[in-house]
Short mmCIF file of C-alpha atoms and ligand atoms in Angstrom, two decimals:
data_model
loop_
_atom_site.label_atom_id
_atom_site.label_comp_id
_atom_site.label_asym_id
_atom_site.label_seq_id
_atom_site.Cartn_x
_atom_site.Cartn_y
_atom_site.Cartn_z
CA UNK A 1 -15.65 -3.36 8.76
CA UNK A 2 -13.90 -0.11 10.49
CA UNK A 3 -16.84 2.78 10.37
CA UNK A 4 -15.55 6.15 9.38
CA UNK A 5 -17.26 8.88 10.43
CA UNK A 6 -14.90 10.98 9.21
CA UNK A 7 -14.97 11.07 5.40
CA UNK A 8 -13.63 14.65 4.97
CA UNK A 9 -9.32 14.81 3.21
CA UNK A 10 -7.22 15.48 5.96
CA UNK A 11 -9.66 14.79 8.83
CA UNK A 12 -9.03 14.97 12.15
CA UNK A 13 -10.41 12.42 13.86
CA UNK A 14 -6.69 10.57 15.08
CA UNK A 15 -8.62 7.71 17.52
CA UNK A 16 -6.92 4.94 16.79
CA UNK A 17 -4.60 6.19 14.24
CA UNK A 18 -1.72 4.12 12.37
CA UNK A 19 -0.37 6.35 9.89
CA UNK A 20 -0.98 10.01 10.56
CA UNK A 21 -0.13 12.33 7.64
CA UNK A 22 -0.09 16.29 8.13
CA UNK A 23 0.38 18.44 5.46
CA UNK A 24 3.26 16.81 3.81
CA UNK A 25 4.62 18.55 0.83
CA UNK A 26 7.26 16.66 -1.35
CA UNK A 27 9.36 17.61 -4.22
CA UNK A 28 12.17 16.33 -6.28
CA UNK A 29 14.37 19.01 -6.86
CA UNK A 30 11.72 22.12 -7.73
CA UNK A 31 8.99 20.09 -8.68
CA UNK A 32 6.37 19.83 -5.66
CA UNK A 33 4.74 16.26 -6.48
CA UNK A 34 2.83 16.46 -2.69
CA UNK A 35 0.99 19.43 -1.92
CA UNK A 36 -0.15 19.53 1.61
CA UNK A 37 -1.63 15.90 2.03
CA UNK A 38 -3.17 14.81 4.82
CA UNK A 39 -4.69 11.68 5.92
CA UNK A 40 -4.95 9.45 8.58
CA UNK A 41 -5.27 5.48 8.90
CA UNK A 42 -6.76 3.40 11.68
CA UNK A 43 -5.86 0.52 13.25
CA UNK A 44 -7.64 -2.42 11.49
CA UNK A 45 -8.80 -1.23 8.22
CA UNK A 46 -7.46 -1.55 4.32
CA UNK A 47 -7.60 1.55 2.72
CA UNK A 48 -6.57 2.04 -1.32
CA UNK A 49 -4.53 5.10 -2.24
CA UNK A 50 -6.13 5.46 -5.92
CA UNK A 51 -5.42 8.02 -8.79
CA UNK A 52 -3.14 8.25 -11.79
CA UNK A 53 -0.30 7.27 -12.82
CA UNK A 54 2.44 10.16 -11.80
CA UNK A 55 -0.25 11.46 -9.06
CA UNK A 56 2.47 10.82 -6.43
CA UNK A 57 1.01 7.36 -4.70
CA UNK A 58 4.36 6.02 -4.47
CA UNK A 59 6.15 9.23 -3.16
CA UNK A 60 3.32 9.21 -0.53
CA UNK A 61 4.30 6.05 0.70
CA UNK A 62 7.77 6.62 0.47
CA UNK A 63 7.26 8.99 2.95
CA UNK A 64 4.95 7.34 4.97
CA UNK A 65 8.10 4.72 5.21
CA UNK A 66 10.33 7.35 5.83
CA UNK A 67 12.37 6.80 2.60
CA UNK A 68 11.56 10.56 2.19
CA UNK A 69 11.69 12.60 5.14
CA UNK A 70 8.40 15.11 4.66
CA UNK A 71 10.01 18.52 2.91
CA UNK A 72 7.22 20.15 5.31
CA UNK A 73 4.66 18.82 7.26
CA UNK A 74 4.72 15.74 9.50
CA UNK A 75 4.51 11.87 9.12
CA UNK A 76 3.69 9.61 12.12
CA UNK A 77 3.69 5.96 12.53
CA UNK A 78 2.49 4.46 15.82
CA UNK A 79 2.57 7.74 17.28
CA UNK A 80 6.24 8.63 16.36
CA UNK A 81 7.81 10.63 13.68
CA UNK A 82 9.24 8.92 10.50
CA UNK A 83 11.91 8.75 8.96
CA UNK A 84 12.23 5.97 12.30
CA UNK A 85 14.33 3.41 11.59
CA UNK A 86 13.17 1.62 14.52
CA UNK A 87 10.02 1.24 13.33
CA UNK A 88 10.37 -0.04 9.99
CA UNK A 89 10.74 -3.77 11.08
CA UNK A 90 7.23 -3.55 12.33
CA UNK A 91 6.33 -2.23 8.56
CA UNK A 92 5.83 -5.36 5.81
CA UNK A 93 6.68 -3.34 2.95
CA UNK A 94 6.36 -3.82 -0.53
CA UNK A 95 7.65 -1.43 -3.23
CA UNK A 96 6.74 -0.81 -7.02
CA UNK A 97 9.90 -2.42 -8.14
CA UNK A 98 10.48 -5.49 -7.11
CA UNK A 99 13.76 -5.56 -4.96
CA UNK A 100 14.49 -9.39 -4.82
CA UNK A 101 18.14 -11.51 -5.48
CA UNK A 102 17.63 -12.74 -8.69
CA UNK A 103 20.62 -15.26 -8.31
CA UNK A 104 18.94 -17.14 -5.40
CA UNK A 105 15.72 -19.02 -5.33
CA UNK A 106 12.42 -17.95 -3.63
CA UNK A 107 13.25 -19.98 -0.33
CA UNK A 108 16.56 -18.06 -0.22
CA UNK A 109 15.16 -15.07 -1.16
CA UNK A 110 12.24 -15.13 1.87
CA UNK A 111 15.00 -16.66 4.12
CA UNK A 112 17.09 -13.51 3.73
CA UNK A 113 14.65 -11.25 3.84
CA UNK A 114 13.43 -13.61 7.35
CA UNK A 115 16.79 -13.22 8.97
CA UNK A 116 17.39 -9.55 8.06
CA UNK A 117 13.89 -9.00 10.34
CA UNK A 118 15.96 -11.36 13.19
CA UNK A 119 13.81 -14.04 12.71
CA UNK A 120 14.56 -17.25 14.09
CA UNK A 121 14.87 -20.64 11.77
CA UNK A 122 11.96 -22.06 13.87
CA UNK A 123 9.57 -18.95 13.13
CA UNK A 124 11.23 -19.03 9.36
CA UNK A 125 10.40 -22.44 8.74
CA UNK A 126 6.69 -22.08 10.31
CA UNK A 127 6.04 -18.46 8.45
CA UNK A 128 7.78 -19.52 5.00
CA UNK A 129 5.32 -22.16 3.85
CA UNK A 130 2.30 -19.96 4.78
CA UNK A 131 3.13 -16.92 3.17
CA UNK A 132 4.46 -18.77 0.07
CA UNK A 133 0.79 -20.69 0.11
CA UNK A 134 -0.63 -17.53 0.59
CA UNK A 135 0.70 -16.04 -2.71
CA UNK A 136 0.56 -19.38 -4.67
CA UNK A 137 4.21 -20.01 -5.07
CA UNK A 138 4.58 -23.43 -2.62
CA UNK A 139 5.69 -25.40 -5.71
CA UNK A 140 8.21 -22.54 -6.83
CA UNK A 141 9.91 -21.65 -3.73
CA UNK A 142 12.90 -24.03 -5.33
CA UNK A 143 13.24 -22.17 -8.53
CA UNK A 144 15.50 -19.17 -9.06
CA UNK A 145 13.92 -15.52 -9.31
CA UNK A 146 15.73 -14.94 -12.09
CA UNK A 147 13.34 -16.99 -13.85
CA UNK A 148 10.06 -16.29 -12.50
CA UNK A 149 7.61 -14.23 -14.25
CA UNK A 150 6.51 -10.48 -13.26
CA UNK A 151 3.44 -11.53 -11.51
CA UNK A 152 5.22 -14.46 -9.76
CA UNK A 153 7.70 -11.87 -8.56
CA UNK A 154 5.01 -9.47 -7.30
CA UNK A 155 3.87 -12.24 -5.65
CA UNK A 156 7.09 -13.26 -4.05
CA UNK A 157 7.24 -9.74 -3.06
CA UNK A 158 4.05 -9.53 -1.17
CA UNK A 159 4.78 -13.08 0.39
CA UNK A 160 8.32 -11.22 1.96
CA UNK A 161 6.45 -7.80 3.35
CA UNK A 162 3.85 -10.72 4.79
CA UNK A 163 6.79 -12.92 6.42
CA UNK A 164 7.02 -11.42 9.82
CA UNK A 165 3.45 -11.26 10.43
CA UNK A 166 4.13 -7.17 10.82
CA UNK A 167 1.08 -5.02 12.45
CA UNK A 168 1.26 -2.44 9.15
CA UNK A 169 1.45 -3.42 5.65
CA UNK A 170 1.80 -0.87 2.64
CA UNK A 171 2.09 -2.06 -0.38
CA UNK A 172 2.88 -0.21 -3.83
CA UNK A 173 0.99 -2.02 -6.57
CA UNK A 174 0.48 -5.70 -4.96
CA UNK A 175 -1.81 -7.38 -7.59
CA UNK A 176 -0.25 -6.28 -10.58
CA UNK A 177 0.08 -9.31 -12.70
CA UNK A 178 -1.87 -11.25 -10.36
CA UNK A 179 -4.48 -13.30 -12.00
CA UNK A 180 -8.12 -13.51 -10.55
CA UNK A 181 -8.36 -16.47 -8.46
CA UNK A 182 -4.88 -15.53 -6.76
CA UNK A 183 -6.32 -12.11 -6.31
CA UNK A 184 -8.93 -13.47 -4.30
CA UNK A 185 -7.12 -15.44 -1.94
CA UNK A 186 -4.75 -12.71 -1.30
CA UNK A 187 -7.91 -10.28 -0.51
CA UNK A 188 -9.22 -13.35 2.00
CA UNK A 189 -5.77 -13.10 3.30
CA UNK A 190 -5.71 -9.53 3.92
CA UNK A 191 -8.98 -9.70 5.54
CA UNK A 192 -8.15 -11.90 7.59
CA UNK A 193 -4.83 -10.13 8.68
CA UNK A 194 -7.37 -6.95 9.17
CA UNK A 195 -9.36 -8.93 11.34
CA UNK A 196 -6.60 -9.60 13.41
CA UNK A 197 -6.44 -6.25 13.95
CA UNK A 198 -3.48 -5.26 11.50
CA UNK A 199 -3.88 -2.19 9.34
CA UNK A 200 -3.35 -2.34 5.52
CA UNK A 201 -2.43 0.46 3.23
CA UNK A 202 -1.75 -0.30 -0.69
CA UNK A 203 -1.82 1.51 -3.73
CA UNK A 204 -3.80 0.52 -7.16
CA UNK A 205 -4.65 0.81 -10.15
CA UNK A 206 -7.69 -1.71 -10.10
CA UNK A 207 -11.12 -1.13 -9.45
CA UNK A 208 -11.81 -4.47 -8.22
CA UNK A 209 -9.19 -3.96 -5.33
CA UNK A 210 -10.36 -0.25 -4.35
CA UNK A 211 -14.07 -1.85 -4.45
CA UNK A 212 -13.16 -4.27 -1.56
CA UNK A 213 -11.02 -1.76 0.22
CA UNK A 214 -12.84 -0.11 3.89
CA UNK A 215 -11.56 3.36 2.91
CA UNK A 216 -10.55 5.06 -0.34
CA UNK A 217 -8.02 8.39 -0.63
CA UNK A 218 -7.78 9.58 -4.32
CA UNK A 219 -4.74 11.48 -5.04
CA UNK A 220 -4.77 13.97 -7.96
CA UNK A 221 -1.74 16.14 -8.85
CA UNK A 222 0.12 15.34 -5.44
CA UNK A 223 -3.38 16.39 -3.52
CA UNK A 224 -5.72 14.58 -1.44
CA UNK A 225 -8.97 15.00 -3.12
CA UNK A 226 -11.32 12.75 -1.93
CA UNK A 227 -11.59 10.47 0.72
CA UNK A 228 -14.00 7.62 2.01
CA UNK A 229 -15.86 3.97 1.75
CA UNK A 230 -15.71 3.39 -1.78
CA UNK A 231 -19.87 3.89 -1.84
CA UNK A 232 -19.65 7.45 -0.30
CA UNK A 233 -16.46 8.20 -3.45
CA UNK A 234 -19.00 7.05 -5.67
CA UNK A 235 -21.73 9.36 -4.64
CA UNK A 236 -19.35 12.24 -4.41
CA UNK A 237 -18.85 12.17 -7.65
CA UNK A 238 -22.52 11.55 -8.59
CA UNK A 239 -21.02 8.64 -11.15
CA UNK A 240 -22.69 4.60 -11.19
CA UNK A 241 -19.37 3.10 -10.72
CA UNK A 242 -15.76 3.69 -9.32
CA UNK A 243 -13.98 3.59 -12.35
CA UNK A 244 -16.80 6.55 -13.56
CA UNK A 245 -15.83 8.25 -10.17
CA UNK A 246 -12.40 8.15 -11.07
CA UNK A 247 -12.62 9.68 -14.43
CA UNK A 248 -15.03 12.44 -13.26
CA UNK A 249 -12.55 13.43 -10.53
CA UNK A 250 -10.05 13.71 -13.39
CA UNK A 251 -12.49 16.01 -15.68
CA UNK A 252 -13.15 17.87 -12.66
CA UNK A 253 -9.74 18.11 -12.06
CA UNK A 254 -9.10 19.49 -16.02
CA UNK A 255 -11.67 22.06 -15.57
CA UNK A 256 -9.93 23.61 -12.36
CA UNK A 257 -6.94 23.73 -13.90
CA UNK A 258 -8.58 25.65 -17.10
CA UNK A 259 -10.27 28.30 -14.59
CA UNK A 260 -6.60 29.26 -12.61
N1 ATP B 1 13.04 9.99 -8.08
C1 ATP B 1 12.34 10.92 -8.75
N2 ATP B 1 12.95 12.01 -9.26
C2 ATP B 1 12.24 12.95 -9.91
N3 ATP B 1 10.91 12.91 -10.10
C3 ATP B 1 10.27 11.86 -9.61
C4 ATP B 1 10.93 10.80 -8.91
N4 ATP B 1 10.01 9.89 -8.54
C5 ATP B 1 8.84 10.34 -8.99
N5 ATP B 1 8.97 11.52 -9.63
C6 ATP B 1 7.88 12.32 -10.20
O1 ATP B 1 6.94 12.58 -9.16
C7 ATP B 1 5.60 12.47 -9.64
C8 ATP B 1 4.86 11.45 -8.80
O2 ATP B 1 5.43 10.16 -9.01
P1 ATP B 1 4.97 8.87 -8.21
O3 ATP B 1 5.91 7.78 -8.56
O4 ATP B 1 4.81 9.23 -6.80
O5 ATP B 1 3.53 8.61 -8.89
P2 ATP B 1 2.53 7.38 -8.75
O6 ATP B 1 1.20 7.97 -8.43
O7 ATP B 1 3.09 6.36 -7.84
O8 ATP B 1 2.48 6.81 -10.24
P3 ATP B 1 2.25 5.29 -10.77
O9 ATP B 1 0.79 5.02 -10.66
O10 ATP B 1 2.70 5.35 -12.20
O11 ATP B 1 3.11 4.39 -9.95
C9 ATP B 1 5.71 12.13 -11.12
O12 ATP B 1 5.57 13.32 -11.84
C10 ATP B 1 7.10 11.57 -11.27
O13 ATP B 1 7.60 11.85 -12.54
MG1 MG B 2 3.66 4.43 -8.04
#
């Protein structure tokens, strides 16, 4: 597991570095949703961007894509400046909302999705199988989209951000709707991606997933609040668990608010 001895928001300690965030702000028309976040991820660990819902996790990583160029501030991927469209084939991304053809089947669907990343039919018809066992959807890849279920969608989702073995993945919300077992293969999948030396950023709303995850950034009205191995964002917060962590940092929030 990736030591950090660099627990501190918006650190500077770029060794290494994947994703390099420098005082972004964000906003959609006049409402700033990113205020000044910072961060920075290294090659080879999975870190969880945690905090509530509307806290801006998905405008974070739409600008960490480049979907959003930064309103101020600076994004960096690999050492260059996003919005890059060069680099995004070396990003597996999945978003929040599933963006699949719901007229073709999964094999089409992961096919497309292949071919659009220039990969060859011999590297499709190695890569498809594994990512589809990967995700548990083998014995669906013949069945149309339009039918699947939200979790089997997720799923085919993550299996298409996975499908040209890419150095970086971010993911917006990959285990929603995933059941336990499932979850647990994916996380021995991700691992072993990490171990490979690929770099992992997702988003979540579950405890179990932020648990496993090498570093932690909690986001709390569009700010980078607290950052580091899930133990050390326990202690910082004085709570027993995570999910206590979590709810302290939104009390503590409250009260800041109440005192401006
Ligand atoms: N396209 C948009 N136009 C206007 N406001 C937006 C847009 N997208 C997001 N917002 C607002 O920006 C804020 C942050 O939203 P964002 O989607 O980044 O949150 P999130 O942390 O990903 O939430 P969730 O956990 O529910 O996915 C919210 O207040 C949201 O209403
Ligand atoms: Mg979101």
């Amino acid at each position: 597991m990736p030591q950090s001895d660099n627990n501190r928001p918006g650190g500077d300690n770029t060794d290494d570095a994947v994703v390099s965030v420098s005082h972004v702000c964000q906003s959609y028309g006049k409402t700033e949703v990113l205020h000044d976040v910072s961060l920075t991820i290294r090659r080879g660990e999975i870190v969880a961007l945690i905090g509530p819902s509307g806290s801006g996790k998905t405008t974070l990583v739409s600008s960490i894509m480049g979907m959003l160029a930064p309103q101020s501030g600076a994004v960096q991927v690999l050492g260059e400046h996003m919005p890059n469209r060069r680099l995004l084939g070396g990003i597996g991304y999945m978003a929040q909302n599933d963006a699949l053809y719901t007229d073709l089947t999964a094999l089409e669907n992961l096919r497309f999705f292949g071919t659009v990343l220039s990969m060859s039919k011999q590297q499709l018809h190695a890569a498809i199988p594994q990512v589809a066992g990967v995700v548990g959807l083998a014995k669906d890849l013949h069945t149309k989209v339009g039918n699947f279920s939200g979790g089997m969608k997720r799923r085919l989702s993550l299996a298409i951000a996975m499908i040209s073995n890419p150095p970086i993945l971010i993911l917006d919300e990959p285990t929603v709707g995933i059941d336990p077992e499932l979850r647990r293969q994916i996380w021995t999948e991700l691992r072993r991606l990490t171990g490979e030396g690929k770099t992992i950023l997702l988003t979540t709303h579950v405890m179990e997933d932020a648990q496993q995850s090498d570093r932690l950034i909690m986001i709390r009205d569009g700010m980078n609040i607290a950052e580091g191995t899930p133990d050390a964002v326990v202690r910082q917060f004085s709570a027993p668990t995570l999910e206590d962590a979590f709810i302290a940092a939104g009390k503590g929030q409250d009260a800041h608010h109440s005192n401006r």
